[in-house]
PDB file of C-alpha atoms and ligand atoms in Angstrom:
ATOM      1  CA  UNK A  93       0.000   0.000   0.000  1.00  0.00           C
ATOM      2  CA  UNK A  94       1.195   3.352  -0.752  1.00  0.00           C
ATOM      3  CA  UNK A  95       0.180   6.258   1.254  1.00  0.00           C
ATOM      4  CA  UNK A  96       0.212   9.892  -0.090  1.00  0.00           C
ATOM      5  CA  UNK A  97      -0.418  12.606   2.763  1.00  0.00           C
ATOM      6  CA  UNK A  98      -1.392  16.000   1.572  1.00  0.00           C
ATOM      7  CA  UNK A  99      -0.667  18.943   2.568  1.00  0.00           C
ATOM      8  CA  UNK A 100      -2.256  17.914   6.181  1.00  0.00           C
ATOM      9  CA  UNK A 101      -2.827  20.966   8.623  1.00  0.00           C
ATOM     10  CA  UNK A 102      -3.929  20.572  12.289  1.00  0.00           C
ATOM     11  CA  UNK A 103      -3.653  22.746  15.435  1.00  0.00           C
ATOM     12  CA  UNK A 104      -5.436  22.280  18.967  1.00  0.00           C
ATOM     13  CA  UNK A 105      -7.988  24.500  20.312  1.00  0.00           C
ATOM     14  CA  UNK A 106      -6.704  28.584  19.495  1.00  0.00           C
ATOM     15  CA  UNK A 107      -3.058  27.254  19.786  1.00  0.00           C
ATOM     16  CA  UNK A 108      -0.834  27.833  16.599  1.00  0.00           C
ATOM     17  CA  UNK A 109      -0.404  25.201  13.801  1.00  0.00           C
ATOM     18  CA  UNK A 110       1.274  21.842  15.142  1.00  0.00           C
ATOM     19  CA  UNK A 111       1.066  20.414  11.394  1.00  0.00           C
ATOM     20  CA  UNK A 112       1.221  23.008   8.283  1.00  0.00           C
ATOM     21  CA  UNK A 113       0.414  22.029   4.822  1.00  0.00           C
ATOM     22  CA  UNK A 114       2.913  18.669   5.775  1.00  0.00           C
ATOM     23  CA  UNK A 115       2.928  16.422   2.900  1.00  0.00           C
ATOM     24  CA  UNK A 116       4.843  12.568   2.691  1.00  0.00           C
ATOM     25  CA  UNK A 117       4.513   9.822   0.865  1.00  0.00           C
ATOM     26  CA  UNK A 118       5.022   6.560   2.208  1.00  0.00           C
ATOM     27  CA  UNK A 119       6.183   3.702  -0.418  1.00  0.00           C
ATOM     28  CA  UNK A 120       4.703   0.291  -0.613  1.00  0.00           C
ATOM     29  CA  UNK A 121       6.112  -1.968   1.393  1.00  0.00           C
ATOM     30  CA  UNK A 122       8.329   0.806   2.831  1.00  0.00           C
ATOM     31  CA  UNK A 123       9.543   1.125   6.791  1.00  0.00           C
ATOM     32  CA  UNK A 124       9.474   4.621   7.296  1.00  0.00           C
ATOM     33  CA  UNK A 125      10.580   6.730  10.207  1.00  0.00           C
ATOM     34  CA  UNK A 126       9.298  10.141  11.197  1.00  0.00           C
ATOM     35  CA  UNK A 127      12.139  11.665  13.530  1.00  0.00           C
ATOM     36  CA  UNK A 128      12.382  14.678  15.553  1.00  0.00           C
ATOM     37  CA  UNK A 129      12.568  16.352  18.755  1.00  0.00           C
ATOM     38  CA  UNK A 130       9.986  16.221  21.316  1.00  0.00           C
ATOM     39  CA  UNK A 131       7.152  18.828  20.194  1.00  0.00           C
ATOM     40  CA  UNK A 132       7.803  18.568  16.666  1.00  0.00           C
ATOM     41  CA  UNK A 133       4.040  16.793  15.775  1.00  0.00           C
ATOM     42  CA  UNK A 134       5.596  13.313  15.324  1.00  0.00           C
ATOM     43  CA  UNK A 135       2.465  11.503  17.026  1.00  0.00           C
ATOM     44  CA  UNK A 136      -0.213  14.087  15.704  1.00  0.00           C
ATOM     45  CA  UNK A 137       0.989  13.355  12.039  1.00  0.00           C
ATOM     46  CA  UNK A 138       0.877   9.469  13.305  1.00  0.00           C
ATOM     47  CA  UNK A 139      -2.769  10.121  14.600  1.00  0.00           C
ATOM     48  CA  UNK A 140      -3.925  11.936  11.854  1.00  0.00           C
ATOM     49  CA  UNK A 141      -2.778   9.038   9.394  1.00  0.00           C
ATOM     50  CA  UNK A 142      -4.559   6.416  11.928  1.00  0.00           C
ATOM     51  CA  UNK A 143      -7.915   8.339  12.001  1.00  0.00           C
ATOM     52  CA  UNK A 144      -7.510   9.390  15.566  1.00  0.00           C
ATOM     53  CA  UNK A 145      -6.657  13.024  15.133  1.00  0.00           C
ATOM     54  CA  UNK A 146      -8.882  14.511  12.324  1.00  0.00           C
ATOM     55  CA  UNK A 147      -6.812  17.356  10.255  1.00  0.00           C
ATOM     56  CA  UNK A 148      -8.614  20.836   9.442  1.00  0.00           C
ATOM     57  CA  UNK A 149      -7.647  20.197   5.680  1.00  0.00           C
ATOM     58  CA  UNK A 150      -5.196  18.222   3.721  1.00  0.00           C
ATOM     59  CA  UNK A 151      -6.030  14.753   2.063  1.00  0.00           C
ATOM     60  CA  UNK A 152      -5.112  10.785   3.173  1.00  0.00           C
ATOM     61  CA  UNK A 153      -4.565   8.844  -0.075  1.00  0.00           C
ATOM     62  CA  UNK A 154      -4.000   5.105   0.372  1.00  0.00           C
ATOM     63  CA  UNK A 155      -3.483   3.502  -3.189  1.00  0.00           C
ATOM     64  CA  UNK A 156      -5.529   5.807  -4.610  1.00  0.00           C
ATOM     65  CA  UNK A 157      -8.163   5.817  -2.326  1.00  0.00           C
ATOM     66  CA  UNK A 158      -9.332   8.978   0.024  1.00  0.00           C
ATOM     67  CA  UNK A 159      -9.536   7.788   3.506  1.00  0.00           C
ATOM     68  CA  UNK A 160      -9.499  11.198   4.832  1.00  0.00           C
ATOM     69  CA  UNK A 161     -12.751  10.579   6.073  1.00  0.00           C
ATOM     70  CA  UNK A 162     -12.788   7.058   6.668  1.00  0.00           C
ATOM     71  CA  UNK A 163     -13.209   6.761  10.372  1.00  0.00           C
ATOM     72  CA  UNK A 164     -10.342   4.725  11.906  1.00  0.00           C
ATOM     73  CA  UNK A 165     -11.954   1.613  12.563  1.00  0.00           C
ATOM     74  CA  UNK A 166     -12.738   1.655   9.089  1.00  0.00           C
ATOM     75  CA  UNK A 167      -9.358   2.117   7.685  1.00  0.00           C
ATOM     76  CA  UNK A 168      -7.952  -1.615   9.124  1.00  0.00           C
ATOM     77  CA  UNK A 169      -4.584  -0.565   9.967  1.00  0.00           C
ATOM     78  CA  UNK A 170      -2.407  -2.092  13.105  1.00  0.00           C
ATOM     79  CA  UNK A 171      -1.146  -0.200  15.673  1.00  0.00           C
ATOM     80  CA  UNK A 172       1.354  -0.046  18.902  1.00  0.00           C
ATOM     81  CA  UNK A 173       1.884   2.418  20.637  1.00  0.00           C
ATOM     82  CA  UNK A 174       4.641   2.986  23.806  1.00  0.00           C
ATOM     83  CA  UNK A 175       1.810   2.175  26.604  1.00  0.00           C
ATOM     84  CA  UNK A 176      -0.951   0.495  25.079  1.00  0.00           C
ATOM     85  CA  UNK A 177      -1.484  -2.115  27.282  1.00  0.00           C
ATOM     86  CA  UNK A 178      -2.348  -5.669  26.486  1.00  0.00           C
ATOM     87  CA  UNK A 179      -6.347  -6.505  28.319  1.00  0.00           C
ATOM     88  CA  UNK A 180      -4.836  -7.620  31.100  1.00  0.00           C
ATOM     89  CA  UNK A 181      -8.386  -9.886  31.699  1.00  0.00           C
ATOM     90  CA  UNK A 182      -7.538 -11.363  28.303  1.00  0.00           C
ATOM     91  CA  UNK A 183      -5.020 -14.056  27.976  1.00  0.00           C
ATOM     92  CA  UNK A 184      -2.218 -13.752  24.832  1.00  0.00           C
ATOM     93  CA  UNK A 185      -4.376 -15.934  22.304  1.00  0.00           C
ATOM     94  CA  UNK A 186      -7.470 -13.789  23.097  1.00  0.00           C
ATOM     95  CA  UNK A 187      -4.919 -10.259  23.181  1.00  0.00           C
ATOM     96  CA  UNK A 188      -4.147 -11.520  19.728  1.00  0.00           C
ATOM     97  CA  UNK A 189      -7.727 -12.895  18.411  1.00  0.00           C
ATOM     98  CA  UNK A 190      -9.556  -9.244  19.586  1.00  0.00           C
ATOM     99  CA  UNK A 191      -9.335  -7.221  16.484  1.00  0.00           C
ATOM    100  CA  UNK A 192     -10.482 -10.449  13.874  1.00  0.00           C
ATOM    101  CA  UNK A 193     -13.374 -11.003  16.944  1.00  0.00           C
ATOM    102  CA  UNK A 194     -14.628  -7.879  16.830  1.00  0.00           C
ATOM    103  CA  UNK A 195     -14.639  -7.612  12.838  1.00  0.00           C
ATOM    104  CA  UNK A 196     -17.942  -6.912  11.138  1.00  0.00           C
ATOM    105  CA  UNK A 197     -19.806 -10.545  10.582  1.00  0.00           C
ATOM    106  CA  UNK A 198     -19.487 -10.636   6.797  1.00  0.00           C
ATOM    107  CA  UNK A 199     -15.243 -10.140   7.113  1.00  0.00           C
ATOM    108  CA  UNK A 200     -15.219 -11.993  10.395  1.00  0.00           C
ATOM    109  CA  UNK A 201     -12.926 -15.417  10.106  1.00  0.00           C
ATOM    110  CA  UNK A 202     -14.246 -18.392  11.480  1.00  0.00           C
ATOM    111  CA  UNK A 203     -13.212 -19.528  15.286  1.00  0.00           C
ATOM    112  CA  UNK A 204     -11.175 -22.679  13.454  1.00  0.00           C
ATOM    113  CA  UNK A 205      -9.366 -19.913  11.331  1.00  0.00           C
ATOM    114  CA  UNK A 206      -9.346 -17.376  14.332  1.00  0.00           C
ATOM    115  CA  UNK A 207      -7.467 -20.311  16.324  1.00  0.00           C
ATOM    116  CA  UNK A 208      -5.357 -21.237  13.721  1.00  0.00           C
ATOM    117  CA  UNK A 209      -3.897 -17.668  12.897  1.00  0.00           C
ATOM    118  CA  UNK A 210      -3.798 -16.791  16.453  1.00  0.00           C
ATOM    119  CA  UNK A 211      -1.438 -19.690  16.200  1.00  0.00           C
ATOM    120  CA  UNK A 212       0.473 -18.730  13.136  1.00  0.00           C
ATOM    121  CA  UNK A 213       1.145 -15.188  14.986  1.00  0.00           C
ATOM    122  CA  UNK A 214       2.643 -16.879  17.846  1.00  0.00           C
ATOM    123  CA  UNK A 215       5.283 -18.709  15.665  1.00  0.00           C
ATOM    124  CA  UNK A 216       6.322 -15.586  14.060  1.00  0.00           C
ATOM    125  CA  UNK A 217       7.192 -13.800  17.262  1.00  0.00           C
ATOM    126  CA  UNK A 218       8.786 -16.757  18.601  1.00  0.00           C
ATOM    127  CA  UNK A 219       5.803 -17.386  21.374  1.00  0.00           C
ATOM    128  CA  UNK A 220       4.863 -20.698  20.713  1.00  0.00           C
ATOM    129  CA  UNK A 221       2.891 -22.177  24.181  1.00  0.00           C
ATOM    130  CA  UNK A 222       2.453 -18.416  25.365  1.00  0.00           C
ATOM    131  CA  UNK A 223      -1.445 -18.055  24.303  1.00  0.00           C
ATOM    132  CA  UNK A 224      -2.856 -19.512  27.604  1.00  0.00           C
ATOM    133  CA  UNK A 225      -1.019 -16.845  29.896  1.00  0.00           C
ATOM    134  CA  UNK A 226      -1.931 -13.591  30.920  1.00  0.00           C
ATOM    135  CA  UNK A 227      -0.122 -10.353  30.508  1.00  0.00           C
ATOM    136  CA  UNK A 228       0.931  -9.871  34.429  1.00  0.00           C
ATOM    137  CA  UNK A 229       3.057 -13.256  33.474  1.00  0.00           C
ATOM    138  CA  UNK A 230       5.063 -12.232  30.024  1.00  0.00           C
ATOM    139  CA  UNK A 231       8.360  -9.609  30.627  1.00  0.00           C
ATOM    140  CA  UNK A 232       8.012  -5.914  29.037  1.00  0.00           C
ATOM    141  CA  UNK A 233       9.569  -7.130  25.650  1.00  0.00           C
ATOM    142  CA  UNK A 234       7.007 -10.183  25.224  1.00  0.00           C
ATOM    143  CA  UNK A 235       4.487  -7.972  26.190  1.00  0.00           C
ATOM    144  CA  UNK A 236       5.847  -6.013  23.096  1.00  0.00           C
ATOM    145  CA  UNK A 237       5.770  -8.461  21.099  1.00  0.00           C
ATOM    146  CA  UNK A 238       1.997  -9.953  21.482  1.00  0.00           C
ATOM    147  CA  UNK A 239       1.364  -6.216  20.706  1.00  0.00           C
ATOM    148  CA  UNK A 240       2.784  -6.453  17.324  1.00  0.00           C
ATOM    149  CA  UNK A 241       0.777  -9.794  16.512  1.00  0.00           C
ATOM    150  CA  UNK A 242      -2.093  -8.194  17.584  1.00  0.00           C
ATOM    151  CA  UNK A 243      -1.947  -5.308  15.078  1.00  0.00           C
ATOM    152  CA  UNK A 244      -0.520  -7.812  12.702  1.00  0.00           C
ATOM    153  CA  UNK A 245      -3.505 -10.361  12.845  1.00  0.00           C
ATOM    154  CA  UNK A 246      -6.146  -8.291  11.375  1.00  0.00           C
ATOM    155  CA  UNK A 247      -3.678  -8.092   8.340  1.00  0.00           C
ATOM    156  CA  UNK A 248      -3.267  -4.289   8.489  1.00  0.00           C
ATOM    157  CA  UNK A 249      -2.622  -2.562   5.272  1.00  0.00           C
ATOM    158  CA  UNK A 250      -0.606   0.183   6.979  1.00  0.00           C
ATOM    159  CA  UNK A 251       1.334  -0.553  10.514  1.00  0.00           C
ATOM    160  CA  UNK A 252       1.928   2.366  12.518  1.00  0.00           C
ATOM    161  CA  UNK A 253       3.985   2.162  15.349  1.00  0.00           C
ATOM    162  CA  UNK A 254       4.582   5.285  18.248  1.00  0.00           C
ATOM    163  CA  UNK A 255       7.577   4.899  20.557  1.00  0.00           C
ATOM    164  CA  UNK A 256       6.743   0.950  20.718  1.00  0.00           C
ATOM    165  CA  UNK A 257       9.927   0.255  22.333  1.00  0.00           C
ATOM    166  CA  UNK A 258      10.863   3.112  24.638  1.00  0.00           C
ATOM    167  CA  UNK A 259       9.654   1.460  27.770  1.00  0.00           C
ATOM    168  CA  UNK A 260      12.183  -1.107  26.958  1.00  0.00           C
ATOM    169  CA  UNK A 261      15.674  -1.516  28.614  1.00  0.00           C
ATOM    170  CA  UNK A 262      18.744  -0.787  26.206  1.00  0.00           C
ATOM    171  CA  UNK A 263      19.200  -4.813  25.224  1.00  0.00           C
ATOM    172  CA  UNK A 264      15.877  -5.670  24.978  1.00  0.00           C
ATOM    173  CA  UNK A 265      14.961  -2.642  22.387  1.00  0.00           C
ATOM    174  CA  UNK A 266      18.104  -3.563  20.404  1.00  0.00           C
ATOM    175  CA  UNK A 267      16.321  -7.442  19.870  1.00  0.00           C
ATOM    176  CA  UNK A 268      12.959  -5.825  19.884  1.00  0.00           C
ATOM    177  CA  UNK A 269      13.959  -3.439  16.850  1.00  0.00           C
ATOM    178  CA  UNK A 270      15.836  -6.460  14.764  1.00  0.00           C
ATOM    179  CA  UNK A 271      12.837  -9.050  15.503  1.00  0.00           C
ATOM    180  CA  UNK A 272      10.335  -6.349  14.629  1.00  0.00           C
ATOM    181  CA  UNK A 273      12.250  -5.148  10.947  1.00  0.00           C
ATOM    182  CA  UNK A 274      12.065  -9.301  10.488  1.00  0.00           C
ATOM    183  CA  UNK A 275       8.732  -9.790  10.279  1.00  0.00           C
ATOM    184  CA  UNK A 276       7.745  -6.042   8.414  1.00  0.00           C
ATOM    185  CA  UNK A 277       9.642  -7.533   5.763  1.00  0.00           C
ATOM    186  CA  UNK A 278       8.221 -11.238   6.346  1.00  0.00           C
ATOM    187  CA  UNK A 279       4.245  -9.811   6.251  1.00  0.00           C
ATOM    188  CA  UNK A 280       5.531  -6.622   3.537  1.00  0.00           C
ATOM    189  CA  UNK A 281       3.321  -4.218   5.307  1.00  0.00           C
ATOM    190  CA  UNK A 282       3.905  -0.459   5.027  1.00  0.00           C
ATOM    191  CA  UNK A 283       5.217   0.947   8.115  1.00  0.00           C
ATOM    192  CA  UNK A 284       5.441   4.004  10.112  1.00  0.00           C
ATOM    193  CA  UNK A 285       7.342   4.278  13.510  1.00  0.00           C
ATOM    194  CA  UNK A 286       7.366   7.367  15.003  1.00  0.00           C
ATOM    195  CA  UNK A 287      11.050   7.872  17.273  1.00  0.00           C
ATOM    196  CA  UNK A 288      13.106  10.549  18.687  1.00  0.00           C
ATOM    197  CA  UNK A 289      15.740   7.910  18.794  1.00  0.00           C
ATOM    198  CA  UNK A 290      18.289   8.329  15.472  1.00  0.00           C
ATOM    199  CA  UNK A 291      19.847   5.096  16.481  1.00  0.00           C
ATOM    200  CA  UNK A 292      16.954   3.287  16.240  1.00  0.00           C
ATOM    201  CA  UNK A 293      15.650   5.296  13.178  1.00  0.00           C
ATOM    202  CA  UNK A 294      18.776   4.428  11.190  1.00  0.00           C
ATOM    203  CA  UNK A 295      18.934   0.930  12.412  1.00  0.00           C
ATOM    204  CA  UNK A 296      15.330  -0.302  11.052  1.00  0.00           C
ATOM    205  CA  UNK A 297      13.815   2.388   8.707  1.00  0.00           C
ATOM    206  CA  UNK A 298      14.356   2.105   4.513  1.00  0.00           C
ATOM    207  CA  UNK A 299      13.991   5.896   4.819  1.00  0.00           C
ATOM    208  CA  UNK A 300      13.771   8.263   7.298  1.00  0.00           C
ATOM    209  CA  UNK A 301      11.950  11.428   7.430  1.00  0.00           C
ATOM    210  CA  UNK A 302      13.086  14.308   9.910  1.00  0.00           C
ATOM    211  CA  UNK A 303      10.559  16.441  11.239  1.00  0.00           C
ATOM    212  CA  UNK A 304      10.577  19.950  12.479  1.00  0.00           C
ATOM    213  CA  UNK A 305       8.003  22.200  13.766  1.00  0.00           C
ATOM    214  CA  UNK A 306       4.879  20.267  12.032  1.00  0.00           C
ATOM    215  CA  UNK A 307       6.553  20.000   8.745  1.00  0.00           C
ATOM    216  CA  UNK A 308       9.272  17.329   7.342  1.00  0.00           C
ATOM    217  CA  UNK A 309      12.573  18.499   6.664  1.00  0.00           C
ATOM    218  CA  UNK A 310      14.247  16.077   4.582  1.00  0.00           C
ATOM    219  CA  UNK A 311      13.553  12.523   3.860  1.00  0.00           C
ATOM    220  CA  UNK A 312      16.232  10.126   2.410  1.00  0.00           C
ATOM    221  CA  UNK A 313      18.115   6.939   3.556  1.00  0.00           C
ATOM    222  CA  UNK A 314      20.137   7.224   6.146  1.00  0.00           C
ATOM    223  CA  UNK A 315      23.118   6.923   4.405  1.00  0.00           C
ATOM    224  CA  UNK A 316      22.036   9.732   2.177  1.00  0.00           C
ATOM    225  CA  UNK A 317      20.752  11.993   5.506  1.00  0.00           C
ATOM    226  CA  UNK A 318      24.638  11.096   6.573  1.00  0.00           C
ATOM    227  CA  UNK A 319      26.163  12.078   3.526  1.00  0.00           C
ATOM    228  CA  UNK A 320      23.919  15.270   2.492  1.00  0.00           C
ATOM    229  CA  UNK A 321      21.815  16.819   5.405  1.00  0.00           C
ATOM    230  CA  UNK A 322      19.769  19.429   4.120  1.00  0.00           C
ATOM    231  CA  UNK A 323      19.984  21.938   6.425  1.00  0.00           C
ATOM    232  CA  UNK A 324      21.710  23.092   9.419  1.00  0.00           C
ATOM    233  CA  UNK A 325      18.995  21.685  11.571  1.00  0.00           C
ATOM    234  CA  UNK A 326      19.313  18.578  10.224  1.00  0.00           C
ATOM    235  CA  UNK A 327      22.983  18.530   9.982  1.00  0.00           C
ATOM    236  CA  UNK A 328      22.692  19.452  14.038  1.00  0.00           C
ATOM    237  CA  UNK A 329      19.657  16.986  14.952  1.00  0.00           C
ATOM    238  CA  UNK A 330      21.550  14.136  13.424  1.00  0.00           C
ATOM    239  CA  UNK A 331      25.259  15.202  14.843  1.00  0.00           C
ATOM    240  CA  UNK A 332      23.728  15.714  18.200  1.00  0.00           C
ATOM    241  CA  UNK A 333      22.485  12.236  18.898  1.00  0.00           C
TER     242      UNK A 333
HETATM  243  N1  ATP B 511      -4.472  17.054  22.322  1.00  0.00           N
HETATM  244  C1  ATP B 511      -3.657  18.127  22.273  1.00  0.00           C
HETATM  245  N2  ATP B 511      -4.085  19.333  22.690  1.00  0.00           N
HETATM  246  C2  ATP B 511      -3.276  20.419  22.636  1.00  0.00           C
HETATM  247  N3  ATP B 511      -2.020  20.383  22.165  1.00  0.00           N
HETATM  248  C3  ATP B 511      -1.534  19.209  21.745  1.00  0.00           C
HETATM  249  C4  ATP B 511      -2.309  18.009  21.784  1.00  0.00           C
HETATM  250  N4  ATP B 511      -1.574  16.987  21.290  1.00  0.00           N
HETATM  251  C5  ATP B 511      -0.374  17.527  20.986  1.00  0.00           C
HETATM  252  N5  ATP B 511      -0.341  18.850  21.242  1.00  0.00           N
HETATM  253  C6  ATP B 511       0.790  19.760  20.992  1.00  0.00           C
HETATM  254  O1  ATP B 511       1.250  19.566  19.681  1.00  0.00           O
HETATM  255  C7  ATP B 511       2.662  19.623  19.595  1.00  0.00           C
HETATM  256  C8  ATP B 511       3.196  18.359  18.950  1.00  0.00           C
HETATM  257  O2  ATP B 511       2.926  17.252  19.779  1.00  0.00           O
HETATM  258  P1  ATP B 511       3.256  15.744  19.373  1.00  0.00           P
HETATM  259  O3  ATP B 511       2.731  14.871  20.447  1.00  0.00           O
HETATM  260  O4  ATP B 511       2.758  15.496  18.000  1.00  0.00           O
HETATM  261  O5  ATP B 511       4.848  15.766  19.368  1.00  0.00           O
HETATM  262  P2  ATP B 511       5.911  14.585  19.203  1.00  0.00           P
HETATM  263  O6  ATP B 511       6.801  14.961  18.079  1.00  0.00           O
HETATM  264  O7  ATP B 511       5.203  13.283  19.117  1.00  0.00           O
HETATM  265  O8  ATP B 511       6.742  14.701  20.559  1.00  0.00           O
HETATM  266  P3  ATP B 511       7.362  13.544  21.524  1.00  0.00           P
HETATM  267  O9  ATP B 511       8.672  13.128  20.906  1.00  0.00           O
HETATM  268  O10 ATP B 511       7.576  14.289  22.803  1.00  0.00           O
HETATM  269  O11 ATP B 511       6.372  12.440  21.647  1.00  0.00           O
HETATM  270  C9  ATP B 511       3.163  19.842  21.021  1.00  0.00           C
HETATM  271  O12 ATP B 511       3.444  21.213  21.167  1.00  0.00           O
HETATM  272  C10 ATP B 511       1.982  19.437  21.874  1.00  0.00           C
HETATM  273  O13 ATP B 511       1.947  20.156  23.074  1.00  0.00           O
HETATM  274 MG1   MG B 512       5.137  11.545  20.373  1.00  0.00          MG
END
């Protein structure tokens, strides 16, 4: 899926802009990361894109399609965000099952396929035998991880992640961010995470886009943000970290 945002404006409530005729494009297939420092409208351009935030004006284009007004439960995509927590009444299988439960009945797979994918999921993050326990049991990065199959299961045609890893400790987000690049390329779903971490950026995005004050700076590969930064703030943001 590719996904054309443009020209997107927002602000809160008599406060000036936070997003300003900000336009991206986001490849199919792509892993994309929005970077920038704290204020700079990271997670209200990641709302806006999820249906949670609704712009003033500006367009959503998903292979052609408007979704700007699609409401979000409409638009199918997966998300994780920093704290959103597993149910903690709901064991992993369940945590995993909720979004193809709750599906309208004419989409909704069967309980035989529900089981079976549930089951699927847990072999791709390497959590075979975890579907019978509960949250409270599984360690921050498991927790992490049911997360991800749970956005994945509904097969999402965007995945937007928001800090998913920053509650992590410094080893676990390192195995977190490889496992997580895996199986994005495994399932080829378009991705957007949203950091203000340029190692982690660099170390899992196909491109990176650096954001500043509601609108994107530059966009480009890392090596090619390394080798050409666009502008002094860019050239600082990325020498600084
Ligand atoms: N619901 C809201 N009401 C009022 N202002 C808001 C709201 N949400 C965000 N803002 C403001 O919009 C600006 C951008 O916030 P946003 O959360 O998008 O930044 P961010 O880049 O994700 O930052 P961080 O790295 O700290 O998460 C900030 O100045 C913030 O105070
Ligand atoms: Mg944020």
């Amino acid at each position: 899926m590719t996904l054309q945002i443009e020209r997107v404006s927002k602000s809160f409530d008599g406060t000036s802009a936070v997003l300003e005729d900000t336009s991206l494009t986001v490849r199919d297939g792509e892993f994309l990361a929005l970077l920038g420092p704290s204020g700079s409208g990271k997670t209200t351009l990641l709302n806006v894109v999820s249906g949670l935030t609704r712009p003033e004006s500006g367009r959503l284009v998903l292979d052609g399609e408007d979704i700007t007004d699609l409401s979000a439960g409409r638009r199918r995509f997966g998300m994780v965000f920093q704290s959103y927590a597993l149910f903690r009444h709901m064991n992993v299988a369940d945590n995993i099952a909720f979004g193809l439960r709750v599906m309208d009945r004419s989409e909704r797979p069967s309980k035989a396929e529900r089981r079976e994918r549930v089951e699927e999921l847990l072999a791709m993050i390497d959590m075979v035998g975890f579907g019978e326990r509960y949250p409270a049991q599984l360690s921050g990065g498991q927790r992490q991880r049911v997360a991800m199959a749970r956005a994945l299961a509904i097969r999402p045609r965007l995945l937007l992640l928001d800090e998913p890893f920053s509650a992590l400790d410094a080893k676990v987000r390192r195995e977190l961010r490889d496992s997580v690049r895996d199986l994005q390329q495994r399932v080829g779903v378009t991705t957007i995470l949203v950091t203000h971490d340029q190692a982690e950026a660099f170390g899992i995005a196909d491109r990176v886009a650096i954001m500043r004050e509601g609108s994107i700076e530059q966009i480009g590969t890392p090596d090619e943000l390394r080798a050409h930064p666009a502008s002094p703030f860019v050239e600082s943001f990325l020498n600084a970290a």
